[in-house]
Amino acid sequence: MKILYFSRNYTPHDFRFLNSLSKTEHEIFYLKLEANQRQTEDRSVPENVQQILWAGGQREFRWSDLPRLVLNFRRVVKEIKPDLVHAGPIQTCAFIAALSGFRPILAMSWGYDLVQDADKSAWMRWVTRYTLKRSAFFTSDANVSRDKAVAFGMNPEKTVVFPWGTDIEHFVPKNEEGGKKRVVSSKKKLSAISKQSKGITLFCSRTWETIYGVDVLAKAFVKVASVNPDVNLILLGGGSQAPKIRQILMNGGVMDRVHFGGQVGQRDLPRWYHMADIYISPSHVDGSSVTLMEALASGLPCLVSDIAGNKEWVEDGVNGWLFRDGDVDDLTEKILSAIKSRRSFKRIGEAARKTAEEKADWKKNFGKLLEAYDKVLSR
């Protein structure tokens, strides 16, 4: 069948979907709504996937562009004649597809579109409801977003939830075959903050945007560092909050205990997890976080905010710990408490890996998307 995959831009998640789809018997077309603002790695569109040039994909989406984009989308589907449009986020790509009149549509939530954006205004509520009621099927990576879709009118019998997952053969605990080799070369990068064998390294790979709460972690780290001189922090990525986060760390006098790794590609990412003792995600909004799944697969104890998406993955005291979302003092307390119980890291890390093997294997989870395609067309 012909599948038109329509997404906001070209992220590692999009690459994962397109790469897997390219290996199926389906004919895959790819449409991009926006120009990418940041590229973490150089990745071309997978072979056997045809990227379509159209009116979108040149800049950030603007509501004033909507009429032009809808008309051009109609032209695209008339030329391609897809059997199915797989589109998301809900209020942009899936909405454009719905307005075009094309059917059937598989609407895919990206988490933030339902958990956060859907309730921003009366307009966004209307757009969300309009799109979902015109979608033949709905998929998301977490129950929290699926439940929100149902609340907006999506038929619960026409939904499927599967974590987008990760490559659990690429992300492995550092004591498994190949893990030690990777971590030895990487630790040279952290020699300045890893001198003491008793030291603890905290790790966060979330983007430095408001919804991911990295500023909360920065404030908590300043407090932790004032109590424990043997704690270090690795921060990957970047974002619009960079000046604020760096200022927090600078004012707290801890810049010499923080390592900024910048943008890291998937090939090199496992070694960074191997350098850490605890993974921290202070996100305010999430479905099933892929970075959390990578950490779990790497056998890291995970300390995460107690939002609904995270609680689907982390059981307090079993494979990690939870702290009150946005609460700097509670995060500080939980970090210090975890450090005191460092003898439990091995047990908790093993439980984390087991969680990833049971729930986060992309190769297994991807099959649920193909099943959803079949269900859409059979209806």
Coordinates of N, CA, C and O in Angstrom, one line a residue, residues 48-170:
N48 N 14.5 4.2 -0.2 CA 13.2 3.7 -0.4 C 12.1 4.6 0.1 O 10.9 4.2 0.1
V49 N 12.4 5.8 0.7 CA 11.4 6.7 1.1 C 11.5 7.9 0.2 O 12.5 8.5 0.0
Q50 N 10.4 8.3 -0.4 CA 10.3 9.4 -1.3 C 9.9 10.7 -0.6 O 8.7 10.8 -0.1
Q51 N 10.8 11.7 -0.4 CA 10.4 12.9 0.3 C 9.8 13.8 -0.8 O 10.3 14.0 -1.9
I52 N 8.6 14.4 -0.4 CA 7.9 15.2 -1.4 C 8.1 16.7 -1.1 O 8.0 17.2 0.0
L53 N 8.4 17.4 -2.2 CA 8.6 18.8 -2.1 C 7.2 19.5 -2.2 O 6.5 19.1 -3.2
W54 N 6.9 20.4 -1.3 CA 5.6 21.1 -1.4 C 5.7 22.4 -0.8 O 6.8 23.0 -0.6
A55 N 4.5 23.1 -0.5 CA 4.5 24.4 0.0 C 5.1 24.6 1.4 O 5.6 25.6 1.8
G56 N 5.0 23.5 2.2 CA 5.6 23.5 3.5 C 7.0 23.1 3.5 O 7.7 22.9 2.5
G57 N 7.5 23.0 4.8 CA 8.9 22.5 5.0 C 10.0 23.6 4.8 O 11.2 23.3 4.8
Q58 N 9.6 24.9 4.6 CA 10.5 25.9 4.4 C 10.8 26.8 5.6 O 11.9 27.4 5.7
R59 N 9.9 26.8 6.5 CA 10.0 27.7 7.7 C 9.1 27.1 8.8 O 8.4 26.1 8.6
E60 N 9.1 27.8 9.9 CA 8.2 27.4 11.0 C 6.7 27.6 10.6 O 6.4 28.5 9.9
F61 N 5.9 26.7 11.1 CA 4.4 26.8 10.7 C 3.8 28.0 11.3 O 4.0 28.4 12.5
R62 N 3.0 28.7 10.5 CA 2.2 29.8 10.9 C 0.7 29.6 10.6 O 0.4 29.1 9.5
W63 N -0.2 30.0 11.4 CA -1.6 29.8 11.2 C -2.0 30.5 9.9 O -2.9 30.0 9.2
S64 N -1.4 31.6 9.6 CA -1.7 32.3 8.4 C -1.4 31.5 7.1 O -2.0 31.8 6.0
D65 N -0.5 30.5 7.2 CA -0.2 29.7 6.1 C -1.2 28.6 5.8 O -1.1 27.9 4.8
L66 N -2.1 28.4 6.8 CA -3.0 27.2 6.7 C -3.8 27.1 5.4 O -3.8 26.0 4.8
P67 N -4.5 28.1 4.9 CA -5.2 27.9 3.6 C -4.3 27.4 2.5 O -4.7 26.5 1.7
R68 N -3.1 28.0 2.4 CA -2.2 27.7 1.3 C -1.7 26.2 1.5 O -1.6 25.5 0.5
L69 N -1.4 25.8 2.7 CA -0.9 24.5 3.0 C -2.0 23.4 2.7 O -1.7 22.4 2.2
V70 N -3.2 23.7 3.1 CA -4.3 22.8 2.9 C -4.5 22.6 1.4 O -4.6 21.4 0.9
L71 N -4.5 23.6 0.6 CA -4.7 23.5 -0.9 C -3.6 22.7 -1.5 O -3.8 21.9 -2.4
N72 N -2.3 23.0 -1.0 CA -1.2 22.3 -1.6 C -1.2 20.8 -1.2 O -0.8 19.9 -1.9
F73 N -1.7 20.6 0.0 CA -1.7 19.2 0.5 C -2.7 18.4 -0.4 O -2.5 17.2 -0.7
R74 N -3.8 19.0 -0.7 CA -4.8 18.4 -1.6 C -4.1 18.0 -2.9 O -4.4 16.9 -3.5
R75 N -3.3 18.9 -3.4 CA -2.5 18.6 -4.7 C -1.6 17.4 -4.5 O -1.6 16.5 -5.4
V76 N -0.9 17.3 -3.4 CA 0.0 16.2 -3.1 C -0.7 14.9 -3.1 O -0.3 13.9 -3.7
V77 N -1.8 14.8 -2.3 CA -2.5 13.5 -2.2 C -3.2 13.1 -3.5 O -3.4 12.0 -3.9
K78 N -3.6 14.1 -4.3 CA -4.2 13.9 -5.6 C -3.2 13.2 -6.6 O -3.5 12.3 -7.4
E79 N -1.9 13.7 -6.5 CA -0.8 13.2 -7.3 C -0.4 11.8 -6.8 O -0.2 10.9 -7.6
I80 N -0.2 11.7 -5.5 CA 0.4 10.4 -5.0 C -0.7 9.3 -4.9 O -0.4 8.1 -5.1
K81 N -1.9 9.7 -4.5 CA -3.0 8.8 -4.3 C -2.7 7.7 -3.2 O -2.7 6.5 -3.5
P82 N -2.3 8.2 -2.0 CA -2.0 7.3 -1.0 C -3.2 6.5 -0.5 O -4.3 7.0 -0.6
D83 N -2.9 5.3 0.1 CA -4.0 4.6 0.7 C -4.3 5.0 2.1 O -5.4 4.8 2.6
L84 N -3.3 5.7 2.7 CA -3.4 6.1 4.1 C -2.5 7.3 4.4 O -1.3 7.3 3.8
V85 N -2.9 8.2 5.1 CA -2.1 9.3 5.6 C -1.8 9.1 7.1 O -2.8 9.0 7.9
H86 N -0.6 9.0 7.4 CA -0.1 8.9 8.8 C 0.4 10.3 9.2 O 1.5 10.7 8.8
A87 N -0.3 11.0 10.1 CA 0.0 12.4 10.3 C 0.0 12.7 11.8 O -0.9 12.3 12.6
G88 N 0.9 13.6 12.2 CA 0.9 14.1 13.6 C 2.1 15.1 13.6 O 3.0 15.1 12.8
P89 N 2.0 16.1 14.5 CA 1.1 16.3 15.7 C -0.3 16.6 15.3 O -0.6 16.9 14.1
I90 N -1.2 16.5 16.3 CA -2.6 16.6 16.1 C -3.0 17.9 15.5 O -3.8 18.0 14.5
Q91 N -2.6 19.0 16.1 CA -3.1 20.4 15.7 C -2.4 21.0 14.5 O -2.7 22.1 14.1
T92 N -1.4 20.3 14.0 CA -0.7 20.8 12.8 C -0.9 19.9 11.6 O -1.8 20.0 10.8
C93 N -0.1 18.9 11.5 CA -0.1 17.9 10.4 C -1.4 17.2 10.3 O -2.0 17.1 9.2
A94 N -1.9 16.6 11.3 CA -3.1 15.8 11.3 C -4.3 16.8 10.9 O -5.2 16.4 10.2
F95 N -4.3 18.0 11.5 CA -5.3 19.0 11.2 C -5.3 19.4 9.7 O -6.4 19.4 9.1
I96 N -4.2 19.6 9.2 CA -4.1 19.9 7.7 C -4.7 18.8 6.9 O -5.4 19.0 5.9
A97 N -4.3 17.6 7.3 CA -4.8 16.4 6.5 C -6.3 16.3 6.6 O -7.0 16.0 5.7
A98 N -6.8 16.6 7.8 CA -8.3 16.5 8.1 C -9.0 17.6 7.2 O -10.1 17.3 6.6
L99 N -8.5 18.8 7.2 CA -9.1 19.9 6.5 C -9.1 19.6 5.0 O -10.0 20.1 4.3
S100 N -8.1 18.9 4.5 CA -8.0 18.6 3.1 C -9.1 17.7 2.6 O -9.4 17.7 1.4
G101 N -9.8 17.0 3.5 CA -10.8 16.1 3.1 C -10.4 14.7 2.8 O -11.2 13.8 2.5
F102 N -9.0 14.5 2.8 CA -8.6 13.1 2.5 C -8.9 12.2 3.7 O -8.9 12.5 4.8
R103 N -9.3 11.0 3.3 CA -9.5 9.9 4.3 C -9.0 8.6 3.7 O -9.0 8.4 2.4
P104 N -8.5 7.7 4.5 CA -8.4 7.7 5.9 C -7.1 8.3 6.5 O -6.1 8.3 5.8
I105 N -7.3 8.8 7.7 CA -6.1 9.4 8.4 C -5.8 8.6 9.7 O -6.7 8.3 10.5
L106 N -4.6 8.3 9.9 CA -4.1 7.7 11.2 C -3.4 8.9 11.9 O -2.4 9.4 11.5
A107 N -4.1 9.4 12.9 CA -3.5 10.6 13.7 C -2.6 10.1 14.7 O -2.9 9.2 15.5
M108 N -1.4 10.6 14.8 CA -0.4 10.2 15.8 C 0.0 11.4 16.7 O 0.4 12.4 16.2
S109 N -0.3 11.2 18.0 CA 0.1 12.2 19.0 C 1.6 12.1 19.3 O 2.2 11.1 19.4
W110 N 2.1 13.3 19.5 CA 3.5 13.4 19.9 C 3.6 13.7 21.4 O 4.7 14.2 21.9
G111 N 2.6 13.5 22.1 CA 2.6 13.7 23.5 C 2.2 15.2 23.9 O 1.1 15.4 24.5
Y112 N 3.1 16.1 23.6 CA 2.9 17.5 24.0 C 1.6 18.1 23.3 O 1.0 19.0 23.9
D113 N 1.3 17.6 22.1 CA 0.1 18.1 21.4 C -1.2 17.9 22.2 O -2.1 18.8 22.1
L114 N -1.3 16.8 22.9 CA -2.5 16.6 23.7 C -2.3 16.9 25.1 O -3.2 17.5 25.8
V115 N -1.2 16.5 25.7 CA -1.0 16.8 27.2 C -0.9 18.3 27.5 O -1.3 18.7 28.5
Q116 N -0.3 19.0 26.5 CA -0.1 20.5 26.8 C -0.9 21.4 25.8 O -1.7 22.2 26.3
D117 N -0.7 21.2 24.5 CA -1.2 22.2 23.6 C -2.8 22.2 23.4 O -3.4 23.2 23.2
A118 N -3.4 21.0 23.6 CA -4.8 20.9 23.4 C -5.7 21.8 24.2 O -6.8 22.2 23.8
D119 N -5.2 22.1 25.4 CA -6.0 23.0 26.3 C -5.5 24.4 26.4 O -5.9 25.2 27.3
K120 N -4.7 24.8 25.5 CA -4.2 26.2 25.5 C -5.2 27.3 25.3 O -5.1 28.4 25.8
S121 N -6.2 26.9 24.5 CA -7.2 27.9 24.1 C -8.4 27.2 23.5 O -8.4 26.1 23.2
A122 N -9.5 28.0 23.4 CA -10.7 27.5 22.8 C -10.5 27.0 21.4 O -11.0 26.0 20.9
W123 N -9.6 27.8 20.7 CA -9.3 27.4 19.3 C -8.6 26.1 19.2 O -8.9 25.2 18.4
M124 N -7.6 25.9 20.1 CA -6.9 24.6 20.1 C -7.8 23.5 20.5 O -7.6 22.3 20.0
R125 N -8.7 23.7 21.4 CA -9.6 22.6 21.7 C -10.5 22.3 20.6 O -10.8 21.1 20.3
W126 N -10.9 23.3 19.8 CA -11.8 23.0 18.6 C -11.0 22.2 17.6 O -11.4 21.3 17.0
V127 N -9.7 22.7 17.3 CA -8.9 22.0 16.3 C -8.6 20.6 16.7 O -8.7 19.7 15.9
T128 N -8.4 20.3 18.0 CA -8.1 19.0 18.4 C -9.3 18.1 18.2 O -9.2 17.0 17.7
R129 N -10.5 18.6 18.6 CA -11.7 17.8 18.5 C -12.1 17.6 17.0 O -12.4 16.5 16.7
Y130 N -11.9 18.6 16.2 CA -12.2 18.5 14.8 C -11.4 17.4 14.2 O -11.8 16.6 13.4
T131 N -10.1 17.4 14.4 CA -9.1 16.5 13.8 C -9.4 15.1 14.3 O -9.4 14.1 13.4
L132 N -9.6 14.8 15.5 CA -9.7 13.5 16.1 C -11.0 12.9 15.6 O -11.1 11.7 15.3
K133 N -12.1 13.7 15.5 CA -13.4 13.1 15.0 C -13.3 12.7 13.5 O -14.2 12.0 13.0
R134 N -12.3 13.2 12.8 CA -12.2 12.9 11.4 C -11.0 12.0 11.1 O -10.7 11.8 9.9
S135 N -10.5 11.4 12.2 CA -9.4 10.4 12.0 C -10.0 9.0 12.1 O -10.8 8.7 13.0
A136 N -9.5 8.2 11.2 CA -10.0 6.8 11.2 C -9.4 6.0 12.4 O -10.0 5.1 12.9
F137 N -8.2 6.4 12.8 CA -7.5 5.7 13.9 C -6.6 6.7 14.6 O -6.2 7.7 14.0
F138 N -6.2 6.3 15.8 CA -5.3 7.2 16.6 C -4.3 6.3 17.3 O -4.5 5.2 17.7
T139 N -3.0 6.8 17.3 CA -2.0 6.1 18.0 C -1.2 7.1 18.8 O -1.0 8.3 18.4
S140 N -0.6 6.7 19.9 CA 0.3 7.5 20.7 C 1.2 6.6 21.5 O 1.1 5.3 21.4
D141 N 2.1 7.2 22.2 CA 3.2 6.4 22.9 C 2.9 6.2 24.4 O 3.7 5.6 25.1
A142 N 1.8 6.7 24.8 CA 1.5 6.6 26.3 C 0.0 6.7 26.5 O -0.8 7.3 25.8
N143 N -0.5 6.1 27.6 CA -1.9 6.1 27.9 C -2.4 7.5 28.3 O -3.6 7.8 28.0
V144 N -1.5 8.3 28.8 CA -2.0 9.7 29.2 C -2.5 10.4 28.0 O -3.5 11.2 28.1
S145 N -1.8 10.3 26.8 CA -2.2 11.0 25.6 C -3.4 10.3 25.0 O -4.3 11.0 24.4
R146 N -3.4 9.0 25.0 CA -4.6 8.3 24.5 C -5.9 8.6 25.3 O -6.9 8.9 24.7
D147 N -5.8 8.7 26.6 CA -7.0 9.1 27.4 C -7.4 10.5 27.0 O -8.6 10.8 27.0
K148 N -6.5 11.4 26.8 CA -6.8 12.8 26.4 C -7.5 12.8 25.0 O -8.5 13.5 24.8
A149 N -7.1 11.9 24.1 CA -7.7 11.9 22.8 C -9.1 11.4 22.9 O -10.0 11.9 22.3
V150 N -9.4 10.4 23.8 CA -10.7 9.9 24.0 C -11.6 11.0 24.6 O -12.8 11.1 24.2
A151 N -11.1 11.8 25.5 CA -11.8 12.8 26.1 C -12.2 13.9 25.1 O -13.2 14.6 25.2
F152 N -11.4 14.0 24.0 CA -11.7 15.0 22.9 C -12.6 14.3 21.8 O -12.8 15.0 20.8
G153 N -13.1 13.1 22.0 CA -14.0 12.6 21.1 C -13.5 11.4 20.2 O -14.3 10.9 19.4
M154 N -12.3 11.0 20.4 CA -11.8 9.8 19.7 C -12.4 8.5 20.2 O -12.5 8.3 21.4
N155 N -12.9 7.7 19.2 CA -13.5 6.4 19.6 C -12.4 5.6 20.2 O -11.4 5.2 19.6
P156 N -12.6 5.2 21.5 CA -11.5 4.4 22.2 C -11.2 3.0 21.5 O -10.1 2.5 21.7
E157 N -12.2 2.5 20.7 CA -12.0 1.2 20.0 C -11.1 1.4 18.8 O -10.6 0.4 18.2
K158 N -10.8 2.7 18.4 CA -10.0 3.0 17.3 C -8.7 3.6 17.7 O -8.2 4.6 17.1
T159 N -8.1 3.1 18.8 CA -6.9 3.6 19.3 C -5.9 2.5 19.6 O -6.3 1.4 19.9
V160 N -4.6 2.8 19.5 CA -3.6 1.8 19.9 C -2.4 2.6 20.5 O -2.0 3.7 20.0
V161 N -1.9 2.1 21.6 CA -0.8 2.7 22.3 C 0.4 1.8 22.3 O 0.3 0.6 22.6
F162 N 1.5 2.3 21.8 CA 2.8 1.6 21.9 C 3.9 2.6 22.1 O 4.0 3.6 21.4
P163 N 4.8 2.3 23.1 CA 6.0 3.1 23.2 C 6.8 3.1 22.0 O 7.0 2.1 21.4
W164 N 7.3 4.3 21.6 CA 8.1 4.3 20.4 C 9.4 3.5 20.5 O 10.0 3.1 19.6
G165 N 9.8 3.4 21.8 CA 10.9 2.5 22.1 C 12.3 3.0 21.6 O 12.5 4.1 21.1
T166 N 13.3 2.1 21.8 CA 14.6 2.4 21.4 C 15.3 1.1 21.0 O 14.7 0.0 21.1
D167 N 16.5 1.2 20.5 CA 17.3 0.0 20.1 C 18.0 -0.6 21.3 O 19.0 -0.1 21.8
I168 N 17.4 -1.6 21.9 CA 18.0 -2.1 23.2 C 19.2 -3.0 22.9 O 19.8 -3.4 23.9
E169 N 19.6 -3.1 21.7 CA 20.9 -3.8 21.4 C 22.0 -2.7 21.3 O 23.2 -3.0 21.4
H170 N 21.6 -1.5 21.0 CA 22.5 -0.4 20.9 C 22.8 0.3 22.3 O 23.9 0.6 22.7

